[in-house]
C-alpha cells in the first residue's frame, strides 16, 4: 500500500526588485485582512507597446506607468488614463471590448485607491499587493515605480509594496501582455481561448512585519487518526508562539518556531472524514502575536492499492467530468463563486463526484466551492502538447506554476491529484522535464497522488497499448482517447486495451462534438444523436478496461477556441460539451448520467 508521508513546508526564495519585493505566495489569502481593488479600472490598448518601448525597442523610463500629466500647455503627453474607458476587474478583455475579441498583445490597466500608509507604517504594518491571476506577462507599478514582474496566467503572486505607497491617493498600473510564445507555459498553440487581462481578484493584504506565510494541516494516517500541522513564517525567526485551535475537535496546541521560522507538530484527533457523501469541514484557528487566521479544513486520506484508488481507506470510482474555466452562459473567463457553483452544480446533476480542472489551475473560488459541495478535484498545470523541453527557463516557469498551484490549494481536502501535463509527445527530453516536475511535486506535497494525461501509442489494428516512460513517476495512469471522433465509432466494440502497469487507470478524456439542437441520424457528425451514440459505444468499451478507476470525459460545457472555425457549427467554440455554451443539455448528458448511476 502506498504510504502517506509527512508534509513538507512550502517555500520559494523571494525575488527582489529595485524598489519592491516579490514575496512568497500567501496561503489562505481570502481569510486575511484584505481590501479589494476589484471594480472599474481604466485601460489603454497599446498594440505596438509604445507605452513601454521607445522607437528603438528600448524600455523607456517615461512610459505609461508614470501616469504623467501635462504641467504646461505646451507639454506633449499622448495618453491619459483618466479619460480612458473602464473595464470591470476581474474579467477578460476579449469579452469586455468587442475590439479585443481576438486581440493578443498589450493592454495597460490603472486604478486609484486610498491608503492611510503613515499610520500603518507607524504601527509596523506591511502591505502586500496580491493578484489572483493575470494573463500572461504582468509588469506592476505603484505610484510610477516598479513593484515587480510576473509570468504565468493562472497562479497567484504578491509584492510587498509598503515602501511604494503614500498617504491618501495611490495609483497602481499594470502592463498586461498575453502574446503567445513557443517557450511559454502553455506553449504557442493550445485548444482554448487566450483570455487576456486581470482575470482574478486584486487585493491589498495587511500583515505584520513577521507573519504566517503558509501552513499545512493534514490527516496523515487513518490508524490512530494521526494529524500533522506545520507552519512557516515569512522570516527565519525563532521563539514565536503559535496556537492551533480546532474547537469542534477540542484541539488546542501551542508551537514555538525554530530558527528557520518553522514549527510542526503531530497529534491524534478523531475528525469525521471528508468525503463526497459527507463534505465535513472544521473551523480552524491559527493565532500568532494576537492575530488569528481562520480556515475551514476537511480531513481525509487518499492512496492507491494495486489498481484501486482508496479514499479514507475504501475503494472509490471517480465519476468525473473535465471543465474549462469559462462562464456557464456564453464565453468569458469564470471568476467568482457564483460561476463555479453553477458549473459544479451541472457536474453534480450529471452524477459526478470528481472534476478535472483543465488545463491550468482554476480560480481558488472554484476549488473551495467544489470542496463545500463534496466534489473531488484533479488540478493541473498548463504543460500542454509540445513544450520547449530543453529550455531551462521553460522548466523554471513550469516548476514555478506547479509550486504556486500546490502552495495555494494543499489544504483543500477535495484536491486529490496534482497533474503535471497533458498529451505530451514522447522524447528523452520530455521524460527528463516531466520526471523532474513529478519529483518536485512530491517534494512539495507527499500526501496526494501524481498523474498526467498521457496519449495511447503503439496501437495495432484494434489493440491499444499504453507505453509511457512516465509510468514510474505517476501514482495513477491516465490517458486520453477519442474513439468515435478521431477514429470510427464502429471500432469501439472491437477495441482491446493493454495497460501494463499495476496502477489505477483514469480515462482523462473521451468524447466528441455536437451542436445543441442539431438533430439527425447517429452517423451524422455534429448532431446530438452522433454524440449520444459515441457515448453509448465508449462507455460500453471502457467497462472492459481492467483497473478502470475513473473517467473525466471531455467536456462539461462548450468552450471558446480559436482552433474551431467551422461556420454555423463551431463558430469558434469547441462543441464537445455535454452542455451547450448557453447551458442546454445535449442527449449525451443522459447517457453518461445513466452510466454513472450504475457505478
Coordinates of C-alpha atoms in Angstrom, one line a residue:
X1 CA 0.0 0.0 0.0
X2 CA 1.2 3.5 -0.8
X3 CA 2.4 5.1 2.4
X4 CA 1.1 8.6 3.3
X5 CA 4.2 10.6 4.2
X6 CA 4.7 13.8 6.2
X7 CA 4.1 17.2 4.8
X8 CA 7.0 19.4 3.7
X9 CA 6.8 23.1 4.3
X10 CA 6.3 25.2 1.1
X11 CA 8.8 27.9 0.3
X12 CA 10.0 29.9 -2.7
X13 CA 13.0 32.2 -2.4
X14 CA 11.9 35.8 -2.7
X15 CA 12.8 37.8 -5.8
X16 CA 14.0 41.4 -5.0
X17 CA 13.4 44.2 -7.4
X18 CA 14.8 47.7 -7.2
X19 CA 12.0 49.3 -5.2
X20 CA 9.8 46.5 -4.0
X21 CA 9.9 42.8 -3.2
X22 CA 8.1 39.9 -4.6
X23 CA 7.4 37.7 -1.6
X24 CA 6.4 34.1 -1.5
X25 CA 2.7 33.5 -2.1
X26 CA 0.4 34.0 0.9
X27 CA -1.5 30.9 1.9
X28 CA -5.3 31.4 2.6
X29 CA -5.3 35.0 1.4
X30 CA -9.1 35.1 1.3
X31 CA -9.3 34.9 5.1
X32 CA -6.7 37.6 5.9
X33 CA -7.0 41.3 6.5
X34 CA -7.8 42.3 2.9
X35 CA -9.1 45.3 0.9
X36 CA -10.4 44.6 -2.5
X37 CA -9.2 46.6 -5.5
X38 CA -11.8 44.9 -7.7
X39 CA -14.0 47.2 -9.7
X40 CA -13.7 49.5 -12.6
X41 CA -10.1 50.0 -13.9
X42 CA -9.2 52.4 -16.8
X43 CA -7.5 50.7 -19.7
X44 CA -5.5 51.7 -22.8
X45 CA -4.9 49.3 -25.7
X46 CA -1.2 49.5 -26.7
X47 CA -0.8 47.5 -29.9
X48 CA 2.8 48.5 -30.5
X49 CA 3.8 48.8 -26.9
X50 CA 4.6 52.5 -27.3
X51 CA 3.9 53.0 -23.6
X52 CA 6.8 50.7 -22.7
X53 CA 9.4 50.8 -25.5
X54 CA 10.9 53.7 -27.5
X55 CA 11.1 53.5 -31.3
X56 CA 14.4 51.6 -31.0
X57 CA 12.5 49.0 -28.9
X58 CA 14.4 50.0 -25.7
X59 CA 12.4 50.2 -22.4
X60 CA 11.7 53.8 -21.5
X61 CA 11.9 55.5 -18.1
X62 CA 8.9 57.6 -19.0
X63 CA 6.4 55.0 -20.1
X64 CA 2.7 54.9 -19.4
X65 CA 3.5 53.5 -15.9
X66 CA 4.4 57.1 -14.9
X67 CA 0.8 58.2 -15.4
X68 CA 2.2 61.6 -16.4
X69 CA 0.1 64.8 -16.7
X70 CA 0.9 68.0 -18.7
X71 CA 2.3 70.6 -16.4
X72 CA 2.3 73.3 -19.0
X73 CA 0.1 74.0 -22.1
X74 CA 2.9 73.0 -24.5
X75 CA 3.7 69.7 -22.8
X76 CA 3.2 66.7 -25.1
X77 CA 1.7 63.6 -23.4
X78 CA -0.1 61.2 -25.7
X79 CA -2.1 59.2 -23.2
X80 CA -4.5 59.8 -20.4
X81 CA -5.7 57.0 -18.2
X82 CA -8.3 59.2 -16.6
X83 CA -10.0 59.8 -19.9
X84 CA -9.7 56.2 -21.0
X85 CA -12.6 53.7 -20.9
X86 CA -13.1 51.5 -17.9
X87 CA -13.4 47.7 -17.6
X88 CA -14.6 45.7 -14.5
X89 CA -11.8 43.7 -12.8
X90 CA -11.6 40.8 -12.6
X91 CA -12.6 40.0 -16.2
X92 CA -11.1 39.3 -19.6
X93 CA -10.7 42.0 -22.2
X94 CA -11.8 39.6 -25.0
X95 CA -15.5 39.6 -23.9
X96 CA -15.5 43.2 -22.4
X97 CA -14.4 45.1 -25.5
X98 CA -15.5 43.8 -29.0
X99 CA -12.4 45.4 -30.5
X100 CA -10.3 42.9 -28.4
X101 CA -12.1 39.7 -29.1
X102 CA -9.2 38.1 -31.0
X103 CA -6.6 40.5 -29.6
X104 CA -3.2 39.2 -28.3
X105 CA -0.9 41.9 -27.1
X106 CA -0.5 44.6 -24.5
X107 CA -3.2 46.4 -22.6
X108 CA -2.5 48.8 -19.7
X109 CA -4.7 49.0 -16.7
X110 CA -4.9 51.7 -14.0
X111 CA -6.8 52.1 -10.7
X112 CA -6.6 54.7 -8.0
X113 CA -7.1 53.8 -4.3
X114 CA -6.8 55.4 -0.9
X115 CA -4.4 54.2 1.9
X116 CA -3.6 55.6 5.3
X117 CA 0.0 54.4 4.9
X118 CA 1.7 56.6 7.6
X119 CA -0.4 55.0 10.3
X120 CA 0.2 51.5 9.0
X121 CA 4.0 52.1 8.9
X122 CA 3.9 53.7 12.3
X123 CA 2.2 50.6 13.7
X124 CA 4.8 48.5 11.9
X125 CA 2.3 47.0 9.4
X126 CA 3.2 45.9 5.9
X127 CA 1.0 46.0 2.8
X128 CA 1.1 43.3 0.1
X129 CA -0.4 43.8 -3.3
X130 CA -1.9 40.4 -4.3
X131 CA -3.1 39.3 -7.8
X132 CA -5.2 36.0 -8.1
X133 CA -4.0 35.8 -11.7
X134 CA -3.0 38.0 -14.7
X135 CA -2.7 36.5 -18.1
X136 CA 0.1 36.3 -19.1
X137 CA 3.0 38.7 -18.6
X138 CA 2.5 41.3 -16.0
X139 CA 4.6 44.4 -15.2
X140 CA 3.3 46.0 -12.0
X141 CA 3.8 49.7 -11.0
X142 CA 2.7 51.6 -7.9
X143 CA 2.9 55.4 -7.9
X144 CA 5.1 55.3 -11.0
X145 CA 7.7 52.9 -9.5
X146 CA 8.2 49.3 -10.5
X147 CA 6.8 46.8 -8.0
X148 CA 7.6 43.6 -9.8
X149 CA 7.2 41.3 -12.8
X150 CA 5.3 38.0 -13.0
X151 CA 5.0 35.5 -15.8
X152 CA 2.2 32.9 -15.9
X153 CA -1.5 33.3 -16.4
X154 CA -3.2 31.1 -13.8
X155 CA -1.4 31.3 -10.4
X156 CA -1.3 34.0 -7.7
X157 CA 1.5 36.4 -6.9
X158 CA 2.1 39.2 -4.5
X159 CA 4.5 42.1 -3.8
X160 CA 5.4 43.9 -0.7
X161 CA 4.6 47.5 -1.7
X162 CA 4.7 49.2 1.7
X163 CA 7.6 51.4 0.7
X164 CA 6.0 52.4 -2.6
X165 CA 2.7 53.6 -1.0
X166 CA 1.9 57.1 0.1
X167 CA -0.7 58.6 2.3
X168 CA -4.0 59.3 0.6
X169 CA -4.4 58.6 -3.0
X170 CA -2.2 55.9 -4.7
X171 CA -2.1 54.6 -8.3
X172 CA -1.5 51.0 -9.4
X173 CA -0.8 50.4 -13.1
X174 CA -0.3 47.1 -14.9
X175 CA 1.2 46.4 -18.3
X176 CA -0.5 43.1 -19.3
X177 CA 0.7 41.1 -22.3
X178 CA -1.0 37.9 -23.4
X179 CA 1.0 37.2 -26.6
X180 CA 1.9 33.5 -27.1
X181 CA 5.5 32.3 -27.4
X182 CA 7.0 28.9 -28.1
X183 CA 9.0 28.9 -24.9
X184 CA 6.0 29.8 -22.7
X185 CA 3.8 27.5 -20.5
X186 CA 1.4 26.9 -22.1
X187 CA 3.3 27.0 -25.4
X188 CA 2.3 28.8 -28.7
X189 CA -0.7 26.6 -29.6
X190 CA -3.4 25.4 -27.3
X191 CA -7.1 24.5 -27.7
X192 CA -8.7 27.1 -25.5
X193 CA -9.2 30.8 -25.6
X194 CA -6.3 33.0 -24.7
X195 CA -8.2 35.3 -22.4
X196 CA -6.1 38.4 -21.6
X197 CA -6.3 40.7 -18.7
X198 CA -6.5 40.8 -14.9
X199 CA -8.7 37.7 -14.7
X200 CA -8.9 37.2 -10.9
X201 CA -9.1 39.3 -7.7
X202 CA -6.7 42.2 -6.9
X203 CA -6.3 42.7 -3.1
X204 CA -4.3 44.7 -0.7
X205 CA -3.3 42.5 2.2
X206 CA -2.3 44.0 5.6
X207 CA 0.2 41.9 7.5
X208 CA 2.6 42.3 10.5
X209 CA 6.3 42.6 9.9
X210 CA 6.5 38.9 10.8
X211 CA 3.5 36.9 9.7
X212 CA 2.4 33.4 8.9
X213 CA 3.3 32.9 5.3
X214 CA 1.7 29.4 4.8
X215 CA 0.8 26.4 6.8
X216 CA -0.3 22.8 6.3
X217 CA -2.9 20.8 8.2
X218 CA -3.5 17.2 7.0
X219 CA -4.8 13.8 8.2
X220 CA -1.7 11.7 7.7
X221 CA -3.0 8.3 8.8
X222 CA -6.3 6.6 9.4
X223 CA -4.6 4.4 12.1
X224 CA -4.9 6.5 15.2
X225 CA -6.2 9.4 13.2
X226 CA -2.7 11.0 13.0
X227 CA -2.8 14.7 12.1
X228 CA 0.2 16.8 11.0
X229 CA 0.4 20.6 11.3
X230 CA 3.3 22.7 10.0
X231 CA 3.7 26.4 9.7
X232 CA 6.2 28.7 8.1
X233 CA 6.8 32.4 8.8
X234 CA 7.9 35.0 6.3
X235 CA 11.1 35.4 8.3
X236 CA 13.6 33.0 9.8
X237 CA 12.9 33.9 13.4
X238 CA 12.8 31.7 16.4
X239 CA 10.6 32.0 19.5
X240 CA 7.3 32.9 18.0
X241 CA 4.4 31.2 19.8
X242 CA 1.7 29.8 17.6
X243 CA -1.6 28.5 18.8
X244 CA -3.6 25.9 16.8
X245 CA -7.2 25.5 17.7
X246 CA -9.9 23.3 16.2
X247 CA -12.8 23.9 18.6
X248 CA -15.2 21.2 17.4
X249 CA -12.4 18.6 17.9
X250 CA -11.3 20.2 21.2
X251 CA -7.8 20.6 19.8
X252 CA -5.6 23.2 21.4
X253 CA -1.9 23.1 20.7
X254 CA 0.9 25.6 21.1
X255 CA 4.1 25.5 19.0
X256 CA 7.2 27.6 19.0
X257 CA 9.1 28.5 15.8
X258 CA 12.7 27.3 15.3
X259 CA 15.5 29.5 14.0
X260 CA 14.4 28.9 10.4
X261 CA 10.9 30.3 11.2
X262 CA 9.1 27.0 11.0
X263 CA 7.3 24.8 13.5
X264 CA 5.5 21.5 13.3
X265 CA 3.6 19.1 15.4
X266 CA 1.9 15.7 15.2
X267 CA -1.2 14.9 17.1
X268 CA -4.1 12.4 17.4
X269 CA -7.7 13.5 16.6
X270 CA -10.9 11.9 15.6
X271 CA -12.5 14.1 12.9
X272 CA -15.4 12.9 10.8
X273 CA -13.8 12.2 7.4
X274 CA -14.4 14.4 4.5
X275 CA -16.0 12.6 1.5
X276 CA -18.3 13.4 -1.4
X277 CA -21.2 12.0 0.6
X278 CA -20.2 14.0 3.7
X279 CA -18.0 17.0 2.9
X280 CA -17.4 17.9 6.5
X281 CA -15.2 20.9 7.2
X282 CA -13.9 22.1 10.5
X283 CA -13.2 25.6 11.6
X284 CA -9.5 26.1 12.3
X285 CA -7.9 29.0 14.1
X286 CA -4.2 29.7 13.9
X287 CA -3.0 32.5 16.2
X288 CA 0.3 34.4 16.5
X289 CA 1.1 37.6 18.3
X290 CA -2.6 38.3 18.9
X291 CA -3.7 37.9 15.3
X292 CA -5.9 35.0 14.3
X293 CA -6.0 33.4 10.8
X294 CA -9.1 31.2 10.3
X295 CA -9.8 28.5 7.7
X296 CA -12.2 25.6 7.1
X297 CA -10.4 22.3 6.6
X298 CA -11.5 18.8 5.9
X299 CA -9.7 15.6 6.9
X300 CA -9.3 12.6 4.6
X301 CA -6.7 10.2 3.2
X302 CA -6.0 9.4 -0.5
X303 CA -3.8 6.5 -1.6
X304 CA -3.6 3.6 -4.1
X305 CA -3.6 -0.1 -3.7
X306 CA -2.8 -2.0 -6.9
X307 CA -5.4 -0.8 -9.4
X308 CA -7.6 0.8 -6.8
X309 CA -7.9 4.4 -5.6
X310 CA -8.7 4.5 -1.9
X311 CA -10.5 7.4 -0.3
X312 CA -10.4 7.1 3.5
X313 CA -9.2 3.5 3.1
X314 CA -12.1 2.5 0.8
X315 CA -12.1 2.0 -3.0
X316 CA -13.8 4.7 -4.9
X317 CA -14.7 5.1 -8.6
X318 CA -14.1 8.6 -9.8
X319 CA -17.2 9.7 -11.7
X320 CA -15.8 12.8 -13.3
X321 CA -16.0 15.4 -16.0
X322 CA -13.4 17.8 -17.4
X323 CA -14.1 21.6 -17.0
X324 CA -12.6 24.7 -18.5
X325 CA -12.7 27.9 -16.6
X326 CA -15.4 29.6 -18.6
X327 CA -18.6 31.3 -17.5
X328 CA -21.6 29.0 -17.6
X329 CA -23.6 31.1 -20.1
X330 CA -21.6 32.3 -23.1
X331 CA -17.9 32.7 -23.2
X332 CA -15.6 34.7 -20.9
X333 CA -13.3 33.7 -18.0
X334 CA -15.2 32.5 -15.0
X335 CA -14.1 34.5 -12.0
X336 CA -16.4 34.2 -9.0
X337 CA -18.1 31.7 -6.6
X338 CA -21.4 32.0 -8.5
X339 CA -19.8 30.9 -11.8
X340 CA -18.1 28.0 -10.0
X341 CA -21.3 26.9 -8.2
X342 CA -23.3 26.8 -11.5
X343 CA -20.7 24.7 -13.3
X344 CA -20.2 22.4 -10.4
X345 CA -24.0 22.0 -9.9
X346 CA -24.2 20.8 -13.5
X347 CA -21.5 18.3 -12.7
X348 CA -23.4 17.1 -9.6
X349 CA -26.6 16.8 -11.7
X350 CA -24.6 14.6 -14.1
X351 CA -23.8 12.3 -11.1
X352 CA -20.2 13.4 -10.7
X353 CA -18.1 13.1 -7.5
X354 CA -15.0 14.3 -9.3
X355 CA -13.9 17.0 -11.7
X356 CA -10.8 17.5 -13.8
X357 CA -10.0 21.3 -13.7
X358 CA -8.3 21.5 -17.1
X359 CA -5.7 22.6 -18.3
X360 CA -4.4 25.0 -15.7
X361 CA -5.1 25.9 -12.1
X362 CA -8.6 27.2 -11.8
X363 CA -9.7 30.1 -9.5
X364 CA -9.5 29.4 -5.8
X365 CA -13.2 30.1 -5.5
X366 CA -13.8 27.0 -7.8
X367 CA -11.6 24.7 -5.7
X368 CA -13.2 25.9 -2.4
X369 CA -16.8 25.6 -3.8
X370 CA -16.1 22.1 -5.0
X371 CA -14.8 21.2 -1.5
X372 CA -18.0 22.6 0.1
X373 CA -20.1 20.7 -2.5
X374 CA -18.3 17.3 -2.0
X375 CA -16.6 17.2 -5.3
X376 CA -13.1 15.7 -5.6
X377 CA -10.6 17.6 -7.8
X378 CA -7.8 16.9 -10.3
X379 CA -5.7 20.1 -10.6
X380 CA -3.3 20.6 -13.5
X381 CA -0.6 23.0 -14.8
X382 CA -0.6 24.0 -18.5
X383 CA 2.3 21.8 -19.7
X384 CA 0.3 21.1 -22.8
X385 CA 1.2 19.5 -26.1
X386 CA 4.7 20.5 -27.3
X387 CA 6.6 22.4 -24.6
X388 CA 10.2 23.6 -25.1
X389 CA 11.6 20.6 -23.2
X390 CA 15.2 21.6 -23.5
X391 CA 14.9 25.2 -22.4
X392 CA 15.9 25.7 -18.7
X393 CA 13.7 28.8 -18.4
X394 CA 10.7 26.9 -19.7
X395 CA 11.2 24.3 -17.0
X396 CA 11.6 27.0 -14.3
X397 CA 8.3 28.5 -15.5
X398 CA 6.5 25.2 -15.3
X399 CA 8.0 24.4 -11.8
X400 CA 7.0 27.8 -10.5
X401 CA 3.4 27.3 -11.7
X402 CA 3.4 23.8 -10.1
X403 CA 4.7 25.3 -6.8
X404 CA 2.2 28.0 -6.8
X405 CA -0.7 25.7 -7.5
X406 CA 0.3 23.4 -4.6
X407 CA 1.1 26.3 -2.3
X408 CA -2.4 27.7 -2.7
X409 CA -4.5 24.6 -2.6
X410 CA -2.6 22.0 -0.5
X411 CA -5.0 22.4 2.4
X412 CA -8.1 21.6 0.4
X413 CA -9.4 18.2 1.2
X414 CA -11.0 17.7 -2.1
X415 CA -7.8 18.1 -4.2
X416 CA -6.5 14.5 -4.6
X417 CA -4.5 14.6 -7.8
X418 CA -1.7 17.0 -9.0
X419 CA -1.4 16.7 -12.8
X420 CA 1.8 17.7 -14.4
X421 CA 1.0 17.5 -18.1
X422 CA -1.5 16.8 -20.9
X423 CA -0.9 15.0 -24.2
X424 CA 2.8 15.4 -24.5
X425 CA 4.8 13.7 -27.3
X426 CA 7.4 11.2 -26.2
X427 CA 11.1 12.0 -26.2
X428 CA 14.0 11.7 -23.8
X429 CA 13.9 15.5 -23.2
X430 CA 10.2 15.4 -22.4
X431 CA 10.8 12.4 -20.0
X432 CA 13.5 14.4 -18.2
X433 CA 11.4 17.5 -18.0
X434 CA 8.3 15.7 -16.6
X435 CA 10.3 13.4 -14.4
X436 CA 11.8 16.5 -12.6
X437 CA 8.3 18.0 -12.3
X438 CA 6.9 14.9 -10.7
X439 CA 9.8 14.7 -8.3
X440 CA 9.4 18.3 -7.4
X441 CA 5.6 17.9 -6.8
X442 CA 6.3 15.1 -4.3
X443 CA 8.9 17.3 -2.5
X444 CA 6.2 20.0 -2.0
X445 CA 3.3 17.7 -1.1
X446 CA 3.7 14.0 -0.5
X447 CA 0.1 13.4 0.7
X448 CA -1.6 13.5 -2.8
X449 CA -1.4 11.4 -5.9
X450 CA 0.5 12.4 -9.1
X451 CA -0.8 11.9 -12.6
X452 CA -0.8 13.3 -16.1
X453 CA -2.9 12.8 -19.2
X454 CA -0.9 10.5 -21.5
X455 CA -1.5 9.5 -25.1
X456 CA -2.0 5.9 -26.2
X457 CA 0.7 4.9 -28.6
X458 CA 1.6 1.6 -30.3
X459 CA -2.0 0.9 -31.4
X460 CA -2.1 -2.1 -33.8
X461 CA -5.4 -2.5 -35.6
X462 CA -7.8 -2.8 -32.6
X463 CA -5.3 -3.3 -29.8
X464 CA -4.2 -0.3 -27.9
X465 CA -1.2 -0.5 -25.6
X466 CA -0.2 2.3 -23.2
X467 CA 3.6 2.7 -23.2
X468 CA 4.9 5.7 -21.4
X469 CA 8.2 6.1 -19.6
X470 CA 6.4 8.4 -17.1
X471 CA 4.6 5.4 -15.7
X472 CA 7.3 5.1 -13.0
X473 CA 6.6 8.7 -11.8
X474 CA 2.8 8.7 -11.5
X475 CA 0.5 7.1 -9.0
X476 CA -2.4 7.0 -11.4
X477 CA -2.1 6.1 -15.0
X478 CA -4.3 8.5 -17.0
X479 CA -4.7 8.8 -20.8
X480 CA -6.9 10.5 -23.4
X481 CA -8.6 8.5 -26.2
X482 CA -11.1 9.7 -28.8
X483 CA -12.5 6.5 -30.4
X484 CA -15.6 7.7 -32.3
X485 CA -14.3 11.2 -33.0
X486 CA -10.8 10.9 -34.4
X487 CA -11.4 7.2 -35.3
X488 CA -14.6 5.5 -36.4
X489 CA -17.1 4.9 -33.6
X490 CA -17.9 1.5 -35.0
X491 CA -14.3 0.5 -33.9
X492 CA -15.2 0.8 -30.3
X493 CA -16.7 -2.7 -29.8
X494 CA -13.6 -4.2 -31.4
X495 CA -11.1 -2.4 -29.2
X496 CA -8.9 -4.0 -26.6
X497 CA -6.7 -2.1 -24.2
X498 CA -3.5 -3.1 -22.5
X499 CA -2.2 -1.1 -19.6
X500 CA 0.9 -3.0 -18.4
X501 CA 1.2 -1.2 -15.0
X502 CA -0.2 -2.3 -11.6
X503 CA -1.7 1.1 -11.0
X504 CA -5.2 2.6 -11.2
X505 CA -6.4 3.8 -14.6
X506 CA -8.3 7.0 -15.3
X507 CA -9.6 7.8 -18.8
X508 CA -8.8 11.5 -18.6
X509 CA -10.6 12.4 -21.9
X510 CA -13.0 10.9 -24.4
X511 CA -15.9 12.4 -26.3
X512 CA -17.0 14.2 -29.5
X513 CA -18.7 17.3 -30.7
X514 CA -22.3 18.2 -31.2
X515 CA -24.2 21.4 -31.8
X516 CA -27.0 21.7 -29.3
X517 CA -30.4 21.5 -31.1
X518 CA -29.0 19.9 -34.3
X519 CA -30.6 16.5 -34.9
X520 CA -30.2 13.7 -37.4
X521 CA -29.0 10.2 -37.8
X522 CA -26.5 8.7 -35.4
X523 CA -23.9 8.6 -38.1
X524 CA -24.3 12.3 -39.0
X525 CA -21.4 14.2 -37.4
X526 CA -22.3 17.3 -35.3
X527 CA -25.7 16.0 -34.4
X528 CA -26.8 15.3 -30.8
X529 CA -27.5 11.7 -31.9
X530 CA -23.9 11.3 -33.2
X531 CA -22.6 12.4 -29.8
X532 CA -25.1 10.3 -27.9
X533 CA -24.1 7.2 -29.8
X534 CA -20.4 7.9 -29.3
X535 CA -21.0 8.0 -25.5
X536 CA -23.1 4.7 -25.7
X537 CA -20.3 3.0 -27.5
X538 CA -17.5 4.4 -25.4
X539 CA -18.9 3.7 -22.0
X540 CA -19.5 0.0 -23.1
X541 CA -15.9 -0.1 -24.3
X542 CA -14.5 1.4 -21.1
X543 CA -16.3 -1.2 -19.0
X544 CA -13.8 -3.7 -20.4
X545 CA -10.7 -1.9 -19.2
X546 CA -9.0 -3.7 -16.3
X547 CA -8.3 -1.4 -13.4
X548 CA -10.6 1.4 -14.5
X549 CA -10.8 3.7 -11.5
X550 CA -12.5 6.7 -13.1
X551 CA -13.2 8.9 -16.1
X552 CA -13.3 12.6 -16.9
X553 CA -14.9 12.9 -20.3
X554 CA -14.3 15.9 -22.5
X555 CA -16.1 18.1 -21.5
X556 CA -18.8 19.6 -19.3
X557 CA -19.6 22.7 -21.4
X558 CA -18.8 24.0 -24.9
X559 CA -15.9 26.4 -24.6
X560 CA -14.3 29.0 -26.9
X561 CA -11.3 28.0 -29.0
X562 CA -9.8 29.9 -32.0
X563 CA -8.9 26.5 -33.5
X564 CA -12.6 25.7 -34.1
X565 CA -13.5 27.7 -37.2
X566 CA -16.4 25.7 -38.9
X567 CA -19.1 28.2 -39.7
X568 CA -22.6 27.6 -38.4
X569 CA -21.4 24.7 -36.3
X570 CA -18.4 25.6 -34.2
X571 CA -18.1 29.4 -34.7
X572 CA -15.0 29.4 -32.5
X573 CA -16.4 27.0 -30.0
X574 CA -15.2 23.5 -29.1
X575 CA -18.6 21.7 -29.2
X576 CA -17.6 18.6 -27.2
X577 CA -19.6 19.8 -24.2
X578 CA -22.4 17.9 -22.7
X579 CA -23.9 21.3 -22.1
X580 CA -24.0 24.0 -24.8
X581 CA -22.4 27.4 -24.2
X582 CA -25.9 28.6 -23.2
X583 CA -26.5 25.8 -20.7
X584 CA -28.6 23.4 -22.8
X585 CA -28.2 19.7 -22.0
X586 CA -27.4 17.5 -25.0
X587 CA -28.6 14.0 -25.4
X588 CA -25.2 12.5 -24.4
X589 CA -25.6 14.1 -21.0
X590 CA -28.2 11.5 -20.2
X591 CA -26.1 8.6 -21.4
X592 CA -23.2 9.5 -19.1
X593 CA -25.6 10.2 -16.2
X594 CA -27.1 6.7 -16.6
X595 CA -23.7 5.1 -16.8
X596 CA -22.6 6.8 -13.6
X597 CA -25.7 5.8 -11.8
X598 CA -24.6 2.2 -12.4
X599 CA -21.2 2.8 -10.9

